[in-house]
PDB file of N, CA and C in Angstrom:
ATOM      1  N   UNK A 436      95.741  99.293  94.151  1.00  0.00           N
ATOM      2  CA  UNK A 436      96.644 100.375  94.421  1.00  0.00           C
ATOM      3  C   UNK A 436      97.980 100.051  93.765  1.00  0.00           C
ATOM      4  N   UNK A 437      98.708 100.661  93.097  1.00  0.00           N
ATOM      5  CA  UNK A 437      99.721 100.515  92.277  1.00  0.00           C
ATOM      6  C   UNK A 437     100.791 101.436  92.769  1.00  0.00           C
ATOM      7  N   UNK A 438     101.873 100.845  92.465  1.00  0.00           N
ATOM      8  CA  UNK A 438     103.327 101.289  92.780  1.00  0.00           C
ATOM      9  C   UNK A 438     103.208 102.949  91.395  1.00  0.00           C
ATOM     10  N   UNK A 439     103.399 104.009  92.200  1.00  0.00           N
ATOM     11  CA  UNK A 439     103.165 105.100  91.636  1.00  0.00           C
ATOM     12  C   UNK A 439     104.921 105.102  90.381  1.00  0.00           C
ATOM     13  N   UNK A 440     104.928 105.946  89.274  1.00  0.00           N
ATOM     14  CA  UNK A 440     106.122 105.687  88.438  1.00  0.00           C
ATOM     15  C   UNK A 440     106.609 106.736  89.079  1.00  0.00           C
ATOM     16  N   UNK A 441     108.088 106.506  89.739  1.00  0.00           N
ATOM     17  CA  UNK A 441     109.088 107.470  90.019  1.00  0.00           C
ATOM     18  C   UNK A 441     108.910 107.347  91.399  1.00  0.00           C
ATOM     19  N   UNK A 442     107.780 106.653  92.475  1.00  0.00           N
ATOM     20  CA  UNK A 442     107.832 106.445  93.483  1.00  0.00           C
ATOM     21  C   UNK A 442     109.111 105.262  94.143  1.00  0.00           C
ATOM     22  N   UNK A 443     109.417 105.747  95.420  1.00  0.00           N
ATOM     23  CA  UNK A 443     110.076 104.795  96.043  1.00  0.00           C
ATOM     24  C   UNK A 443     109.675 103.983  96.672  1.00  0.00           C
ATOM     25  N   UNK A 444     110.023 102.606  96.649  1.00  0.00           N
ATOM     26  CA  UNK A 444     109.272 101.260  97.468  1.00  0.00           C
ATOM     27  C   UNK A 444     109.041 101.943  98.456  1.00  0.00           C
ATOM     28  N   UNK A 445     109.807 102.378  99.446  1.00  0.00           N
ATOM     29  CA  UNK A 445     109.133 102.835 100.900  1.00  0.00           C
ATOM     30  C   UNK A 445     107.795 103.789 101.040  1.00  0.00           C
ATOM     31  N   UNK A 446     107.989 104.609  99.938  1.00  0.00           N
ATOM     32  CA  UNK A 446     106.708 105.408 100.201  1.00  0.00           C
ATOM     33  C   UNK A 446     105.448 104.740  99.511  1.00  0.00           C
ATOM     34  N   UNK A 447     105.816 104.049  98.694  1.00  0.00           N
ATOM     35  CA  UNK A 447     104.178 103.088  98.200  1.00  0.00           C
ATOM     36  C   UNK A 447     104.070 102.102  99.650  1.00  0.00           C
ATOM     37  N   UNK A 448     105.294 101.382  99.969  1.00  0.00           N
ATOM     38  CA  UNK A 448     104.987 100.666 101.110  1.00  0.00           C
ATOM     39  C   UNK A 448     104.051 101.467 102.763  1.00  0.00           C
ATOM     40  N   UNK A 449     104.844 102.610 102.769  1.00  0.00           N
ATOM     41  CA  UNK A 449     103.871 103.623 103.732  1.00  0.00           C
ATOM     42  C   UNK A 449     102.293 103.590 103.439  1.00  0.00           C
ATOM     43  N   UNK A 450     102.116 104.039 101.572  1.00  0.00           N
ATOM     44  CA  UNK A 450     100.715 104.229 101.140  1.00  0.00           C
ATOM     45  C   UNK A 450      99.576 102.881 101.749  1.00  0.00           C
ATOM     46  N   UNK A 451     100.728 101.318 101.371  1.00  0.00           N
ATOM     47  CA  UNK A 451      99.926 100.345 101.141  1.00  0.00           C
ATOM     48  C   UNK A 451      99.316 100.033 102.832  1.00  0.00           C
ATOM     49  N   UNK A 452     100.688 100.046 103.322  1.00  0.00           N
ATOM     50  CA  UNK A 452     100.391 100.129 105.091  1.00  0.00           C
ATOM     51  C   UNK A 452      99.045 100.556 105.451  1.00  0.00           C
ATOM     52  N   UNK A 453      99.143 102.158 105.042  1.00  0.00           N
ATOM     53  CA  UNK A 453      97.837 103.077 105.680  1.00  0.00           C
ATOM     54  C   UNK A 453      96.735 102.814 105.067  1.00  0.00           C
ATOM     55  N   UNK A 454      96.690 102.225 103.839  1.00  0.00           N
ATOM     56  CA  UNK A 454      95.688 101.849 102.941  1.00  0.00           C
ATOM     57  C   UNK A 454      94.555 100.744 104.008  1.00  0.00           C
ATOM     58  N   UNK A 455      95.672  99.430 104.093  1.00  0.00           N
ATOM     59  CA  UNK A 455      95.405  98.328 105.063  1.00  0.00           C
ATOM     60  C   UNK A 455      94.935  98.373 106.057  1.00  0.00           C
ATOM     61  N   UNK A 456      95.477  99.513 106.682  1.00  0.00           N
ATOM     62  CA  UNK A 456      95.353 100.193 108.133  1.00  0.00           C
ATOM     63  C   UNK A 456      93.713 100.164 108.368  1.00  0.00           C
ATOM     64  N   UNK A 457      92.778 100.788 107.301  1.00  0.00           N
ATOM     65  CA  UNK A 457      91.957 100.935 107.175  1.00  0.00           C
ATOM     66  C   UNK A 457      90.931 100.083 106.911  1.00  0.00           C
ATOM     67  N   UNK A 458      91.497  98.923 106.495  1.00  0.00           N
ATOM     68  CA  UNK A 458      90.502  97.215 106.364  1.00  0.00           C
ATOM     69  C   UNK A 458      90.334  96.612 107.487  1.00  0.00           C
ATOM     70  N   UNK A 459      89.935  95.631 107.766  1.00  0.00           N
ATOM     71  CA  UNK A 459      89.841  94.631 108.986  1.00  0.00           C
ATOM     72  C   UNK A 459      90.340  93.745 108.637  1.00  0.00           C
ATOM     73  N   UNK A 460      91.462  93.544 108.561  1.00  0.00           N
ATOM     74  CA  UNK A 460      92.518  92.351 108.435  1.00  0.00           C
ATOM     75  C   UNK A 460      93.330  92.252 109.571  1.00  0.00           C
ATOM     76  N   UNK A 461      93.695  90.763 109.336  1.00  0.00           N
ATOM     77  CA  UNK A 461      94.132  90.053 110.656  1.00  0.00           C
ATOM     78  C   UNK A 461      95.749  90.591 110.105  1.00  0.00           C
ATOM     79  N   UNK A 462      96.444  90.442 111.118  1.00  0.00           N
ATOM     80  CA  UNK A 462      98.054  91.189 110.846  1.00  0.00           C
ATOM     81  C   UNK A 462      98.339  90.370 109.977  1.00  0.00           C
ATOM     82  N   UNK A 463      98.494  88.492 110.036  1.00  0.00           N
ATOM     83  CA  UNK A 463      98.988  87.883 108.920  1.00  0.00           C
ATOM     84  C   UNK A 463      98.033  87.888 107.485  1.00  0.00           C
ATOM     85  N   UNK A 464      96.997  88.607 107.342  1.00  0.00           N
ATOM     86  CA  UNK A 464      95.980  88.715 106.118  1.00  0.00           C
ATOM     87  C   UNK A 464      96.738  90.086 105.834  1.00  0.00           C
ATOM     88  N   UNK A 465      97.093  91.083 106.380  1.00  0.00           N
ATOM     89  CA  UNK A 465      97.636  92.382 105.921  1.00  0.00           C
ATOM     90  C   UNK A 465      98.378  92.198 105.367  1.00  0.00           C
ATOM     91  N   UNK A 466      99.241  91.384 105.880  1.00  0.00           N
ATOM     92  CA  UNK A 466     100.946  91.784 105.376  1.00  0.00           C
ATOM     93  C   UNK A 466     100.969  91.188 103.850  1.00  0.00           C
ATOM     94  N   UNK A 467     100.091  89.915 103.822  1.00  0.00           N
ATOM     95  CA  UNK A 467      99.878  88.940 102.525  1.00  0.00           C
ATOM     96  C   UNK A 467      99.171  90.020 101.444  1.00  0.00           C
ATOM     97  N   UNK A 468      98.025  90.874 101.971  1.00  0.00           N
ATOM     98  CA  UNK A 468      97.371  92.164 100.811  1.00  0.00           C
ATOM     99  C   UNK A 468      98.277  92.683 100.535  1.00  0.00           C
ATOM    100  N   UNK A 469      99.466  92.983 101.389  1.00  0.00           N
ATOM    101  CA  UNK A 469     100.088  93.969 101.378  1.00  0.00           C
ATOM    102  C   UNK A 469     101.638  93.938  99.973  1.00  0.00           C
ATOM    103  N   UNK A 470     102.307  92.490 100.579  1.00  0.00           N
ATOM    104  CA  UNK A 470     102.709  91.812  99.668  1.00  0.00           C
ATOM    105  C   UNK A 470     101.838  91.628  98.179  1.00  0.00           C
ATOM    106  N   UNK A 471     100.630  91.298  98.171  1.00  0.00           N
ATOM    107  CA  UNK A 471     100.474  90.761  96.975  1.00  0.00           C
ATOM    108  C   UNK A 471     100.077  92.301  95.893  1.00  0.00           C
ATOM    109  N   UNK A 472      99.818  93.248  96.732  1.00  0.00           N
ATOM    110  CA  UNK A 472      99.939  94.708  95.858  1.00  0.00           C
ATOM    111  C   UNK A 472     101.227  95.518  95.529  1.00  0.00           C
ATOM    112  N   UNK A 473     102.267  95.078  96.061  1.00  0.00           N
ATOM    113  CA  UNK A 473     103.659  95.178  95.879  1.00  0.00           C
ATOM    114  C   UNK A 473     103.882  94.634  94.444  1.00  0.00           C
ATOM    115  N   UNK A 474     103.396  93.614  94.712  1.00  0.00           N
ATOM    116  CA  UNK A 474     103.914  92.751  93.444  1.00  0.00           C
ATOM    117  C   UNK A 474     103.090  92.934  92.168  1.00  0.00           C
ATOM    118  N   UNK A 475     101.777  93.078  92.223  1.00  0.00           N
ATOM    119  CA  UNK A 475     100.992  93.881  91.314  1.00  0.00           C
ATOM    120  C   UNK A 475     101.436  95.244  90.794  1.00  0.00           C
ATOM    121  N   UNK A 476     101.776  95.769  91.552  1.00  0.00           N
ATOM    122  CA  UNK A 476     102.148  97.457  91.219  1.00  0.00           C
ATOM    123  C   UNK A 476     103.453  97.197  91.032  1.00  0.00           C
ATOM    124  N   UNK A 477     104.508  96.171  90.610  1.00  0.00           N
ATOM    125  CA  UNK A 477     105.332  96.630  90.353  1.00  0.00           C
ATOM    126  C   UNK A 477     105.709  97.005  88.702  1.00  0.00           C
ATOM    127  N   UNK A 478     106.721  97.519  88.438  1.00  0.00           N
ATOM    128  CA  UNK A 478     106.498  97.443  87.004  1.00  0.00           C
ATOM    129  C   UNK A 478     107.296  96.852  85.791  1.00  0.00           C
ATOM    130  N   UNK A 479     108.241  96.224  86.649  1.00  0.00           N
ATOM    131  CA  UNK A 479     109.473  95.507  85.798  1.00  0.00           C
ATOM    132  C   UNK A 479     108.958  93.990  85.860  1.00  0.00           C
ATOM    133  N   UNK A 480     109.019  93.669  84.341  1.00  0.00           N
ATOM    134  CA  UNK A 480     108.589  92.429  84.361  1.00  0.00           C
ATOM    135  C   UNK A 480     109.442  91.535  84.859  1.00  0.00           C
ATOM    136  N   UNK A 481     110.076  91.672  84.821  1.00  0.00           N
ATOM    137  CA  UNK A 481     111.627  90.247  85.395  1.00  0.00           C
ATOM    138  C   UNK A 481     111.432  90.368  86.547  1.00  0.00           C
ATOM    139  N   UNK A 482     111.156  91.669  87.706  1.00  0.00           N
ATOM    140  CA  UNK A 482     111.715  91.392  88.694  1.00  0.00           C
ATOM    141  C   UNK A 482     110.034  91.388  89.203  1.00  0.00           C
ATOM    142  N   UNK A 483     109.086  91.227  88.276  1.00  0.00           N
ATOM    143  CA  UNK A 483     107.591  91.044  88.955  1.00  0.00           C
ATOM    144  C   UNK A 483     107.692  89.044  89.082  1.00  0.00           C
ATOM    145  N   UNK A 484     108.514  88.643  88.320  1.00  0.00           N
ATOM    146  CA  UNK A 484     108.541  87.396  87.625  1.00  0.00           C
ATOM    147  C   UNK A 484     109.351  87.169  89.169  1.00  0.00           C
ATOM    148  N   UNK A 485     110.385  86.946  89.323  1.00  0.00           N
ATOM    149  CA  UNK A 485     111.109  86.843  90.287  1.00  0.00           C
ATOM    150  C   UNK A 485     110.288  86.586  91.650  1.00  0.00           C
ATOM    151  N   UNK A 486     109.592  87.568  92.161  1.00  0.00           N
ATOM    152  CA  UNK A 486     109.055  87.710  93.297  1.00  0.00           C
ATOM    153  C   UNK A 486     107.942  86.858  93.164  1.00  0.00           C
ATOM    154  N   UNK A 487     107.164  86.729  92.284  1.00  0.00           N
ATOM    155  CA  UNK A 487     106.301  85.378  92.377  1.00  0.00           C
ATOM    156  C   UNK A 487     106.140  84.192  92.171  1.00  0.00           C
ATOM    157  N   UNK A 488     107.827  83.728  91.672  1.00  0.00           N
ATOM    158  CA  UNK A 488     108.693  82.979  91.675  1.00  0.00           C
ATOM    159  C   UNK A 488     108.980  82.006  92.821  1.00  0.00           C
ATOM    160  N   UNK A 489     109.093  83.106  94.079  1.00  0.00           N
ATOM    161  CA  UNK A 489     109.508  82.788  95.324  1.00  0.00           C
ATOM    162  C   UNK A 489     107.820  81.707  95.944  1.00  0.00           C
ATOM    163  N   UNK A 490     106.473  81.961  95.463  1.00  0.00           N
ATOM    164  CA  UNK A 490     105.526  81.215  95.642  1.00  0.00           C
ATOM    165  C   UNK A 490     105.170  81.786  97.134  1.00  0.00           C
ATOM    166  N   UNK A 491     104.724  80.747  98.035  1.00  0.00           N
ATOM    167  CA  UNK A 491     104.352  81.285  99.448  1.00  0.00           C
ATOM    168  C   UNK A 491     105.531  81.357 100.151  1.00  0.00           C
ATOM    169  N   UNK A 492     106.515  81.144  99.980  1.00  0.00           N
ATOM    170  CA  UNK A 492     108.099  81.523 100.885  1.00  0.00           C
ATOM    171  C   UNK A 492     107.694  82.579 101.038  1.00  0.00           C
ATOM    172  N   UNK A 493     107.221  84.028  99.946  1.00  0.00           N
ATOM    173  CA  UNK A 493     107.661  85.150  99.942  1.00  0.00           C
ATOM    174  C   UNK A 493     106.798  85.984 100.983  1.00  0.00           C
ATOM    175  N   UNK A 494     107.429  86.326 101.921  1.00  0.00           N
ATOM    176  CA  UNK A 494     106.585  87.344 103.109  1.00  0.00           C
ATOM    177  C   UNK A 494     107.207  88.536 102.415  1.00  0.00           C
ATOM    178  N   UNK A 495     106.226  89.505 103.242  1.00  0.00           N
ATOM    179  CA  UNK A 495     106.285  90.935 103.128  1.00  0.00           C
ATOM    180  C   UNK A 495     107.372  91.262 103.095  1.00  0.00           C
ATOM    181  N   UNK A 496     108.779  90.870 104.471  1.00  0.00           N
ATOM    182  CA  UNK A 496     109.779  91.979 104.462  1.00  0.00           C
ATOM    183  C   UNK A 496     110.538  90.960 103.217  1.00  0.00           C
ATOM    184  N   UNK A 497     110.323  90.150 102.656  1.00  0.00           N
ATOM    185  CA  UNK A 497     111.257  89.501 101.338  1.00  0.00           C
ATOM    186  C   UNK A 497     110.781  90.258 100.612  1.00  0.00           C
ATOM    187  N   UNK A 498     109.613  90.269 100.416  1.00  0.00           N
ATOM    188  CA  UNK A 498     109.370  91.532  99.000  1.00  0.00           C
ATOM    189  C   UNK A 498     109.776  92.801  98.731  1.00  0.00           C
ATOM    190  N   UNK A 499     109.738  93.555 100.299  1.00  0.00           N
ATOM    191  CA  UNK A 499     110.441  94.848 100.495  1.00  0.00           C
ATOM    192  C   UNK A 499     111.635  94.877 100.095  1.00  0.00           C
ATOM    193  N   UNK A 500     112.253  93.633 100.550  1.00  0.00           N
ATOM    194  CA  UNK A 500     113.839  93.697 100.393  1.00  0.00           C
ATOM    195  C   UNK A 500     114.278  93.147  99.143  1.00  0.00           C
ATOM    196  N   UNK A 501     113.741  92.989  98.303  1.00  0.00           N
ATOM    197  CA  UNK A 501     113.990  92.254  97.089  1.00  0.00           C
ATOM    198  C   UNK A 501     113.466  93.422  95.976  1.00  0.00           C
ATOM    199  N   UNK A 502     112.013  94.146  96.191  1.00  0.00           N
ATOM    200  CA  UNK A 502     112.049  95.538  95.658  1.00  0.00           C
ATOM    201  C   UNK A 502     113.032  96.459  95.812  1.00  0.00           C
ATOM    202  N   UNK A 503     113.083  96.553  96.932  1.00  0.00           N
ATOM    203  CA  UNK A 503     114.218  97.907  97.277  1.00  0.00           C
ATOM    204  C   UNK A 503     115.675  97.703  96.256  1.00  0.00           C
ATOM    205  N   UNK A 504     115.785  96.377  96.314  1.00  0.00           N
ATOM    206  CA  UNK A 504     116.869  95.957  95.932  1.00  0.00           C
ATOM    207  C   UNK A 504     117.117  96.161  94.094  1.00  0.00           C
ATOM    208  N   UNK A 505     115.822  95.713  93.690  1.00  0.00           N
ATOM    209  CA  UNK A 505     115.155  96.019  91.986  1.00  0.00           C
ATOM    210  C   UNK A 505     115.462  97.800  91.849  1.00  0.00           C
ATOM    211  N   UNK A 506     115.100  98.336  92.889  1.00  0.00           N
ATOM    212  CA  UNK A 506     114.876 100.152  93.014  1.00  0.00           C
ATOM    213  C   UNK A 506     116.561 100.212  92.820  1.00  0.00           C
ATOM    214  N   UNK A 507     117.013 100.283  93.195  1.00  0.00           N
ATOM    215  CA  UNK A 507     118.604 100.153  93.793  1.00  0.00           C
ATOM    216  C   UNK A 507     119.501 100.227  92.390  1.00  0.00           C
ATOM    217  N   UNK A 508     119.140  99.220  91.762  1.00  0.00           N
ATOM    218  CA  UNK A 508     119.694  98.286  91.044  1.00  0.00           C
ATOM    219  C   UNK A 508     119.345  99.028  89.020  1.00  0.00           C
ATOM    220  N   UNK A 509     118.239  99.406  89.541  1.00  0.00           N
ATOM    221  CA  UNK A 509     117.652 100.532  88.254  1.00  0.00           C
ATOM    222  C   UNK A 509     118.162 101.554  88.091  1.00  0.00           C
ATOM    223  N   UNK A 510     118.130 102.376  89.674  1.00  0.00           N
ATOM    224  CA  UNK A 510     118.662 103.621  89.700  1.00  0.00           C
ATOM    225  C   UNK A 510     120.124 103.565  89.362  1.00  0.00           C
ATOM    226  N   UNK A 511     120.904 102.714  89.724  1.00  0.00           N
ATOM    227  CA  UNK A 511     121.983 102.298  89.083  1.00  0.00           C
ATOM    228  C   UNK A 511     122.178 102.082  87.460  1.00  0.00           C
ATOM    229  N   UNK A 512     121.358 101.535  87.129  1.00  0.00           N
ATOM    230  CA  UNK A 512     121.281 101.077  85.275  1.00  0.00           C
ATOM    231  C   UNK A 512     121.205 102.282  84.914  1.00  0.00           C
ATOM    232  N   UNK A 513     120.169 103.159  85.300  1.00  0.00           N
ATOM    233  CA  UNK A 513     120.306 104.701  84.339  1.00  0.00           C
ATOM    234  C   UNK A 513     121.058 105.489  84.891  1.00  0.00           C
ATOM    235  N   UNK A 514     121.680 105.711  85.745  1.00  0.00           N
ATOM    236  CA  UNK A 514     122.899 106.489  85.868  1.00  0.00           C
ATOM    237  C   UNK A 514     123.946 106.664  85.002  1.00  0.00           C
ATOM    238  N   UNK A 515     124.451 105.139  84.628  1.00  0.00           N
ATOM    239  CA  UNK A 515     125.263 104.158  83.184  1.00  0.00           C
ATOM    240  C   UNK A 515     124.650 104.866  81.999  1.00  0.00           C
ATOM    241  N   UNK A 516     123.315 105.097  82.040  1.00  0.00           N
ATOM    242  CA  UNK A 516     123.055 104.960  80.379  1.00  0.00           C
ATOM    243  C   UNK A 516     122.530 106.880  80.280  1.00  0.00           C
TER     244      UNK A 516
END
């Protein structure tokens, strides 16, 4: 499942949630699918680099908050350009 283009982290994060919702995973096996399709679907290479960077430190709400933050930070760059 991939981070849709023009989607916002929260609503792929909703998708990936309900996606999960639907497996039999243990809460700490979810959040890790959940994380590791974040980071697959994302689409900026630096900041895909970054987040898997972090190794097993990186839980779910670090990824959220470190995407959101990539989202943020873009929408900002093309505003500029």
């Amino acid at each position: 499942m991939y981070h849709e283009v023009g989607e916002s982290v929260d609503k792929c994060i909703v998708r990936l949630r309900n996606k999960a919702g639907e497996c039999s995973f243990t809460l700490e096996n979810k959040d890790e699918r959940i994380t590791e399709q974040l980071i697959e679907g994302i689409h900026m290479k630096d900041e895909k680099k970054k987040l898997i960077s972090k190794g097993d430190a990186l839980t779910l709400t670090m990824a959220i908050e470190m995407t959101r933050s990539f989202e943020a930070s873009d929408k900002d760059l093309n505003e500029y350009m």
